[in-house]
Coordinates of C-alpha atoms and ligand atoms in Angstrom, one line a residue:
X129 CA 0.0 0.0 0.0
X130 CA 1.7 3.5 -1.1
X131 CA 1.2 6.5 1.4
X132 CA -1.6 7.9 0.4
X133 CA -3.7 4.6 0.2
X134 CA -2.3 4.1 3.4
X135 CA -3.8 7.7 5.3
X136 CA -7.1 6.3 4.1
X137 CA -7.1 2.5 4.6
X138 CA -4.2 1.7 7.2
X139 CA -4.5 0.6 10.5
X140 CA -8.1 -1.2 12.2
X141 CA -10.0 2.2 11.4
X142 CA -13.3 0.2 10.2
X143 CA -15.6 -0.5 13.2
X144 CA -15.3 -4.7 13.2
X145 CA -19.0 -4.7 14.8
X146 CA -20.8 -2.1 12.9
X147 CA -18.8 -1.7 9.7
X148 CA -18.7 1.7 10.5
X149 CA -16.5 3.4 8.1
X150 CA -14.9 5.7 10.6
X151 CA -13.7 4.7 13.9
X152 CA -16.8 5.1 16.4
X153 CA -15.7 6.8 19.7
X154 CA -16.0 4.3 22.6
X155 CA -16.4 6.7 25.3
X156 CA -15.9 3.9 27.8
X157 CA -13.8 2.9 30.8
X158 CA -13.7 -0.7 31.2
X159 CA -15.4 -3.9 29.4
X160 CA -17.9 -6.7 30.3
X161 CA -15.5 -10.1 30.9
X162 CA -17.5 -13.4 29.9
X163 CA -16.2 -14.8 32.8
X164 CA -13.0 -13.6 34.7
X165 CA -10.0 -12.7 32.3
X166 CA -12.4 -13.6 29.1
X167 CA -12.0 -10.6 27.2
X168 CA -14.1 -9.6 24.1
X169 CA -11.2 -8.5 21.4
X170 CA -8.9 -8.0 24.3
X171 CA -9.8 -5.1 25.6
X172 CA -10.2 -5.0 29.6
X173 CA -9.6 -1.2 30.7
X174 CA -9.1 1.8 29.0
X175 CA -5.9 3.0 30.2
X176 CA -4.3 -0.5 28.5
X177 CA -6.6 -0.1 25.5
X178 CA -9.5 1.8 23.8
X179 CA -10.7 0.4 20.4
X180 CA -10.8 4.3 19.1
X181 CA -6.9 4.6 20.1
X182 CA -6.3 1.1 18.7
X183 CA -7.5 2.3 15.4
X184 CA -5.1 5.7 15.6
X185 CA -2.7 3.4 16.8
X186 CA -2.7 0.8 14.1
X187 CA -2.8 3.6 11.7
X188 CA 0.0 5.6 12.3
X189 CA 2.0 2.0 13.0
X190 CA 1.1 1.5 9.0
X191 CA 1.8 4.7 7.9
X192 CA 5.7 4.8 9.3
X193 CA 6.1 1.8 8.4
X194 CA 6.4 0.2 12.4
X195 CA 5.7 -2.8 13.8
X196 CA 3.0 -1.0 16.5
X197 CA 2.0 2.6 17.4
X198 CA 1.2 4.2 20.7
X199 CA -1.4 7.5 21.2
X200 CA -1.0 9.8 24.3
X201 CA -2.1 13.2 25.9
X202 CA 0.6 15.2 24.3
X203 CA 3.1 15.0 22.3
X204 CA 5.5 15.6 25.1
X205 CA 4.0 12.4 27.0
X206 CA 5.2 10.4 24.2
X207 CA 8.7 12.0 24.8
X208 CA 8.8 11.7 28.3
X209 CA 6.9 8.0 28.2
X210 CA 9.9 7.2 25.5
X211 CA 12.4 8.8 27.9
X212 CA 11.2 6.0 31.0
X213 CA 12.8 3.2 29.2
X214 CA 16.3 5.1 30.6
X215 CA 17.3 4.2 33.9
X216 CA 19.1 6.6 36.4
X217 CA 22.7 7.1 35.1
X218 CA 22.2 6.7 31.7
X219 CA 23.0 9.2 29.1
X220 CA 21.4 10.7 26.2
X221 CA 22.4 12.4 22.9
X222 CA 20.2 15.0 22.3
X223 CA 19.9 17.4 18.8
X224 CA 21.0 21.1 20.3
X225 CA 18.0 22.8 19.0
X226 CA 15.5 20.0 19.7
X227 CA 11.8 21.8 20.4
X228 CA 11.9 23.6 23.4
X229 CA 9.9 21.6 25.8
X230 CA 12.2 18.9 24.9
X231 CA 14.8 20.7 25.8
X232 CA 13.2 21.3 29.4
X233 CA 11.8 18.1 30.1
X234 CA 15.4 17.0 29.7
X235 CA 16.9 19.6 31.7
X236 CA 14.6 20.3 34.7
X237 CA 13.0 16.6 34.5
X238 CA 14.8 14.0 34.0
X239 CA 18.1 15.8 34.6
X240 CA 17.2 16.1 38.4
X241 CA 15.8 12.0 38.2
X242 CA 19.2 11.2 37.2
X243 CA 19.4 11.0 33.1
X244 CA 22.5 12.5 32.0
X245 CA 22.1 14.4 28.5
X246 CA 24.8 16.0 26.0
X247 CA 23.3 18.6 23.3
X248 CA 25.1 18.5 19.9
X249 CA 24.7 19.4 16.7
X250 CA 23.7 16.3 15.1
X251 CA 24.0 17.1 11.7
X252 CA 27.6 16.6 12.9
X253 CA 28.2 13.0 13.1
X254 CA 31.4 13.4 14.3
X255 CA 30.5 14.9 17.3
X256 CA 27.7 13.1 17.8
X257 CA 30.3 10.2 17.4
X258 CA 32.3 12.1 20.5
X259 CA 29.8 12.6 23.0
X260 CA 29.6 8.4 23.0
X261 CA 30.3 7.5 26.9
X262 CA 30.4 4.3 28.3
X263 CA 26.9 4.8 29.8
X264 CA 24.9 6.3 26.6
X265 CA 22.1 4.4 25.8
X266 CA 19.9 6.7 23.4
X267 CA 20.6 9.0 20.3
X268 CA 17.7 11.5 20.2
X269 CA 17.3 13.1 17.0
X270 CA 14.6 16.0 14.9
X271 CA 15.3 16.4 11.1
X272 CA 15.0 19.1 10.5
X273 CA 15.5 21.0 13.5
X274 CA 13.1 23.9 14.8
X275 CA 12.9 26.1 13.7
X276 CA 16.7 26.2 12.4
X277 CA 16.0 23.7 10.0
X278 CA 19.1 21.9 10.5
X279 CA 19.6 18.5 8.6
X280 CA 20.8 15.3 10.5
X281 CA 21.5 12.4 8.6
X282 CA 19.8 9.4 10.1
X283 CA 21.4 6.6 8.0
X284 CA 25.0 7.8 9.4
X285 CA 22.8 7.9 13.2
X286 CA 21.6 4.7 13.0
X287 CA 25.6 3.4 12.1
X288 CA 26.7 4.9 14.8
X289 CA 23.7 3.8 16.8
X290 CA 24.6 0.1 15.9
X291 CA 28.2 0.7 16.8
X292 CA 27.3 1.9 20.2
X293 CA 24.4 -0.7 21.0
X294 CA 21.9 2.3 21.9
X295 CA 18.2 3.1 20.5
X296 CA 17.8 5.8 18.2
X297 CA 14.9 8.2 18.8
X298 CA 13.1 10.5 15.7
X299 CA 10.9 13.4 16.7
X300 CA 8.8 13.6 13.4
X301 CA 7.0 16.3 13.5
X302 CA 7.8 19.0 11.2
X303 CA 8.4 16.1 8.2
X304 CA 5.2 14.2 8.7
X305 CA 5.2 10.7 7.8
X306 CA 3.7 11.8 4.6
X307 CA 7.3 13.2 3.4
X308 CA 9.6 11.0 5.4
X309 CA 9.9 7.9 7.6
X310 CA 12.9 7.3 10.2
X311 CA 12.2 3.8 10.4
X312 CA 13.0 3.1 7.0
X313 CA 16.1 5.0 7.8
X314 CA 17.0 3.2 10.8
X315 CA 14.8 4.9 13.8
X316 CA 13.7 2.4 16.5
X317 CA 11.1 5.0 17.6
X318 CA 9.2 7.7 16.0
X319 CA 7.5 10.0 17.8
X320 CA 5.0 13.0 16.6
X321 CA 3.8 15.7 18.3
X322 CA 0.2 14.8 16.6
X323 CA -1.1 18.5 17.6
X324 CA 0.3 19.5 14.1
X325 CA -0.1 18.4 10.9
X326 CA -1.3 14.7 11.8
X327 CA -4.1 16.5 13.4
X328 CA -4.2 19.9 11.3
X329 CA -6.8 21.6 12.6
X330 CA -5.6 23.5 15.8
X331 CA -8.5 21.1 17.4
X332 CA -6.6 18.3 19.4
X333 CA -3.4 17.9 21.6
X334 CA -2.2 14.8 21.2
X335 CA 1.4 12.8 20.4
X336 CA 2.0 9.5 19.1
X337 CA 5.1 7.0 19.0
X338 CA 5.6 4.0 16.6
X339 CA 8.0 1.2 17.4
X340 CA 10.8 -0.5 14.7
X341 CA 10.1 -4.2 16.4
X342 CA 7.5 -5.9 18.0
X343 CA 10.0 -6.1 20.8
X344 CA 10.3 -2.2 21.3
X345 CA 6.5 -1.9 20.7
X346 CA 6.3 -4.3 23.8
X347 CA 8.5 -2.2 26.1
X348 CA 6.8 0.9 25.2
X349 CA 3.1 -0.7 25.9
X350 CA 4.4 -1.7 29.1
X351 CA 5.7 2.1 29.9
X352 CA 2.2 3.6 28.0
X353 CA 0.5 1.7 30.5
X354 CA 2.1 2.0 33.3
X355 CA 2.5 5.4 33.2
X356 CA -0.6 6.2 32.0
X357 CA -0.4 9.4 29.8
X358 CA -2.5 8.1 27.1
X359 CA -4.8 9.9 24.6
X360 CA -8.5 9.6 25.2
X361 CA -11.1 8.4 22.6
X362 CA -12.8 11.5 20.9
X363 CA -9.1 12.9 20.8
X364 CA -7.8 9.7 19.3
X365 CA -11.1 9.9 16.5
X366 CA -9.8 13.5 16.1
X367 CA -6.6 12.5 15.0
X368 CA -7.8 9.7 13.1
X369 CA -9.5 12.3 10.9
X370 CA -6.7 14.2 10.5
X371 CA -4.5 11.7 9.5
X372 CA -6.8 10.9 6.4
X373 CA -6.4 14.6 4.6
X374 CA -2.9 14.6 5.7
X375 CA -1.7 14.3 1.8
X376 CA -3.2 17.3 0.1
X377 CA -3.2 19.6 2.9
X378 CA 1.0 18.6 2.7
X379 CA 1.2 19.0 -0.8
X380 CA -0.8 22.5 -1.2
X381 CA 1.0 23.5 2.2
X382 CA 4.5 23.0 0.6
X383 CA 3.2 24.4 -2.3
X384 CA 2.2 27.9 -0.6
X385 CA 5.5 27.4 1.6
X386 CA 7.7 27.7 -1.7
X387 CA 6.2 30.5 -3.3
X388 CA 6.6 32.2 -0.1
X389 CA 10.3 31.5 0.4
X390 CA 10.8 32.3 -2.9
X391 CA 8.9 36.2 -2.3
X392 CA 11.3 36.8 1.2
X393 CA 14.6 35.6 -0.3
X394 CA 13.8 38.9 -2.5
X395 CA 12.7 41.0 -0.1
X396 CA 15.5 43.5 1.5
X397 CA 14.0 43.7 5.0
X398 CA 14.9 40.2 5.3
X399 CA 18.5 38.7 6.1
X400 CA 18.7 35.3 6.0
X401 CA 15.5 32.6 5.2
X402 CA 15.6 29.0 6.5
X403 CA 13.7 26.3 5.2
X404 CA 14.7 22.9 3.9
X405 CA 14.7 24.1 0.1
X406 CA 17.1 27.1 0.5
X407 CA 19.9 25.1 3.0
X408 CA 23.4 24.0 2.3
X409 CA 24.0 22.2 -0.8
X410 CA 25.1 19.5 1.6
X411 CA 22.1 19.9 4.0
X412 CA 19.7 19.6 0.5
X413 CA 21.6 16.6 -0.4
X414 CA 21.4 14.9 2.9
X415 CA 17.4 16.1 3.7
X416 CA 16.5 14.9 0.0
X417 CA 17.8 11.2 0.4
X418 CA 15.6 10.4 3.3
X419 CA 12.7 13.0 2.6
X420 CA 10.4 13.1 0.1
X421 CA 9.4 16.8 0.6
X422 CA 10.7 20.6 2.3
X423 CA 7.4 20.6 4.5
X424 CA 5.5 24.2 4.8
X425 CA 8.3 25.4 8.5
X426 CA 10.2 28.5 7.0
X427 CA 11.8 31.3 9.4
X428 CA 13.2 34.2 8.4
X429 CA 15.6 37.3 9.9
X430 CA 14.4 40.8 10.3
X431 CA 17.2 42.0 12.3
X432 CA 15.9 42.9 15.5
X433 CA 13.4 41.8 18.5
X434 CA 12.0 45.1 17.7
X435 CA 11.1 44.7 13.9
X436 CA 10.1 41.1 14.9
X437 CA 7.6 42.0 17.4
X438 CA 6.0 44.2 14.7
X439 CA 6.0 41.9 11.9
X440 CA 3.9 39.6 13.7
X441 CA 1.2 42.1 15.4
X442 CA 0.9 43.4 11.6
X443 CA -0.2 40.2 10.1
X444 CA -3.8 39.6 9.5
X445 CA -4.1 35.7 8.1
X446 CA -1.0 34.2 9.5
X447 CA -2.4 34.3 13.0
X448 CA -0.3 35.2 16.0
X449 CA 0.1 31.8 18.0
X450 CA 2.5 29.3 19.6
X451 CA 1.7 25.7 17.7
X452 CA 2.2 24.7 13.9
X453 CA 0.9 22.7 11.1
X454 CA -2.8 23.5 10.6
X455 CA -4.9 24.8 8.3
X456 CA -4.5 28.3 9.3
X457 CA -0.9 30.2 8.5
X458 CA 0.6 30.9 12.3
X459 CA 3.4 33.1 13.0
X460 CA 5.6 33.5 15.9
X461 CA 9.1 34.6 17.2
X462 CA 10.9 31.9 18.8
X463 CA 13.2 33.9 21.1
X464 CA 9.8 35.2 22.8
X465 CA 7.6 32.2 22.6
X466 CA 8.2 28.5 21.6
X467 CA 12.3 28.6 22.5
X468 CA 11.8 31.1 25.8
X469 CA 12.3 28.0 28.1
X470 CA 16.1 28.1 26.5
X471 CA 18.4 30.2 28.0
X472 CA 19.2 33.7 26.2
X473 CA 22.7 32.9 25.6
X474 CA 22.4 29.3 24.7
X475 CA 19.7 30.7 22.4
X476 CA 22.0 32.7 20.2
X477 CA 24.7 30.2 20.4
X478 CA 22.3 28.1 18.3
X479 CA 21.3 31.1 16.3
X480 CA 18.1 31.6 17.2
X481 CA 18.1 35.2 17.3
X482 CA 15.9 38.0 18.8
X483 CA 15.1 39.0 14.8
X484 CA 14.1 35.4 13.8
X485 CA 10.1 35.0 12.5
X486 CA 8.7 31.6 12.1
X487 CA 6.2 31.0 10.2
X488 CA 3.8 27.8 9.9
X489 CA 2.1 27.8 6.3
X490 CA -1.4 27.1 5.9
X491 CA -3.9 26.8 3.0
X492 CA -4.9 30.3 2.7
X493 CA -4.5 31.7 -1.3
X494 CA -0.8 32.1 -1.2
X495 CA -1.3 35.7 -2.5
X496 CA -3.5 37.1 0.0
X497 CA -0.4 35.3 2.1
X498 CA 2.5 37.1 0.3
X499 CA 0.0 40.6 0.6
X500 CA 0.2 40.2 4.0
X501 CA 3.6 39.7 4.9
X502 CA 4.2 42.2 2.2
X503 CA 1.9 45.2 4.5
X504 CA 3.4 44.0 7.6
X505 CA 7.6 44.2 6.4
X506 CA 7.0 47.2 5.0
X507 CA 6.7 48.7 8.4
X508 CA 10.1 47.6 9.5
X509 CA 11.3 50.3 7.3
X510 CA 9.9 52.6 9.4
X511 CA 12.2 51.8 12.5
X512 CA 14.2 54.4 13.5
X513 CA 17.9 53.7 13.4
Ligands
PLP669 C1 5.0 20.7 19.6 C2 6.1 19.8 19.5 C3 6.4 18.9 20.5 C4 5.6 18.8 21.8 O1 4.3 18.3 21.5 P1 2.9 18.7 22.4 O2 1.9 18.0 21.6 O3 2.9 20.2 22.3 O4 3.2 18.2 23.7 C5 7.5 18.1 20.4 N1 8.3 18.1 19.3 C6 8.1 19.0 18.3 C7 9.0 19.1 17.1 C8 7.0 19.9 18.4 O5 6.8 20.8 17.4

């Protein structure tokens, strides 16, 4: 089954009993036993399993291309659920400009529970190959990065991965599994931050995890479980939904996100532009052998917290919010917002500076898109030097 066939027909998402085409929500807690420990389709409570999450999780185990899939509350309980199959003393390789709450669940969570964690640029394998210690046990990797857009190369990860005898960790989000899929690659986990574009409506919080092996997928039930940060069922039949129009909305989101690239790499308030399609010839390379797409993430330089802070109260359609990946164009400054939780001077070590935009394109007309920005840059010329 190709990718798009897949979105539609992967995963348990007819209703066995009903033939109901989409998933029905079983707002329920716990199941009738015939007889003690005689489960109807094995379902005994709903923290173990919900037939609404089971189809969510089937389908997003077919579309990466996994052996099983997991759904829970957020998308940083799938992070932190991944993060329990670490043991006190262990340590972590972790991407230097990872998302932000990944950054502090790291620090301030697990930090103080006894995980050790070294931040590199993983688009450098060699020093990812470096910060190997005796006691590393997990690579932790985004490609590309937010919102720098920096390109790691997960074929060379998963090498080194295999060298070391430690798991290797994707955080999917920005790529989608529409336009790339770790496993393939190498990843043992996958993870999404499903409030994006697997959901894609601004509706639903919700993350998801899918597992290389049956083996991995039985480590991490245990954990989901255990733990207990899973996704409820009208969520789950949210994301479900999502899921099926994930395709076009990708393609006419990219679409939109090129033509607007292509209008701020011209314009003179702006000083640098990020996004997959305009990186290092090298990066390019590296992004199109695993990808099949740039995605709709672009940022862009307008030299100063000042003239960034007015760029985004000017715009009209690309909506002033913290999130990305719906239907609607959102805009934010990540020095002020998603990355604030990152100190100030680690901040600008990684480049993200007080002048950097980010934008998430949505399906608006791209014109009426490019107006906008256009109305709203034009101010920065009126800063005073
Ligand atoms: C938003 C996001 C997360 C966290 O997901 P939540 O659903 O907000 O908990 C993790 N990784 C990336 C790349 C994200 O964009």
């Amino acid at each position: 089954m190709r990718t798009k066939t897949a979105l539609i027909h992967g995963g348990k998402t007819t209703d066995p009993l009903t033939g109901a085409v989409t998933p029905p929500i079983y707002q329920t807690s716990t199941y009738k036993q015939d007889g003690i420990g005689n489960l109807r389709e094995g379902y005994e409570y709903s923290r173990t399993a919900n037939p609404t999450r089971t189809a969510l999780e089937t389908l997003i185990a077919d579309i990466e291309g996994g052996a099983s899939g997991f759904a829970f509350g957020s998308g940083m309980a799938a992070i932190s659920t991944i993060l329990m199959l670490m043991k006190s003393g262990d340590h972590v390789i972790v991407g230097s400009d990872v998302y932000g709450g990944t950054y502090r669940v790291f620090n301030r969570v697990f930090q103080s529970l006894g995980l050790e964690a070294t931040f590199v640029d993983t688009a450098d394998t060699q020093a990812v190959r470096e910060a190997l210690q005796p006691n590393t046990k997990m690579i932790y990797v985004e490609t590309p990065t937010n919102p720098l857009l920096n390109v790691t190369d997960m074929r060379l990860i998963r090498a080194i991965a295999d060298e070391a005898d430690v798991l290797f960790v994707v955080d999917n989000t920005f790529m989608t599994p529409y336009f790339q899929n770790p496993i393939e690659l190498g990843a043992d986990y996958v993870l999404h931050s499903a409030t994006k574009y697997l959901g894609g409506h601004s509706d639903v919080v919700a993350g998801l995890v899918v597992a290389r092996t049956e083996e991995l997928g039985e480590r991490l039930a245990f954990l989901q479980n255990s733990v207990g940060a899973v996704l409820g069922p009208q969520d789950s039949f949210l994301v479900v939904r999502g899921i099926k129009t994930l395709a076009v909305r990708m393609e006419a989101i990219e679409a939109n996100a090129l033509a607007l690239v292509d209008y701020l790499t011209k314009h003179e308030a702006v000083s640098r532009v990020l996004h997959p399609s305009v990186g290092s010839e090298e990066a390019k390379r590296v992004h199109l052998s695993q990808a099949r797409g740039f995605g709709g993430m672009i940022a862009f330089d307008v030299g100063s917290a000042e003239a960034a802070e007015l760029v985004v109260a000017k715009t009209k359609y690309f909506t002033l919010a913290e999130s990305l990946g719906a239907v609607e164009s959102l805009i934010s400054v990540p020095a002020r917002m998603t990355h604030a939780s990152i100190p100030a001077e680690r901040r600008l070590e990684l480049g993200i500076t007080d002048g950097l935009v980010r934008i998430s394109v949505g399906l608006e007309d791209v014109q009426d898109l490019i107006e906008d920005l256009e109305q709203a840059l034009a101010t920065v010329a009126t800063i005073p030097n």
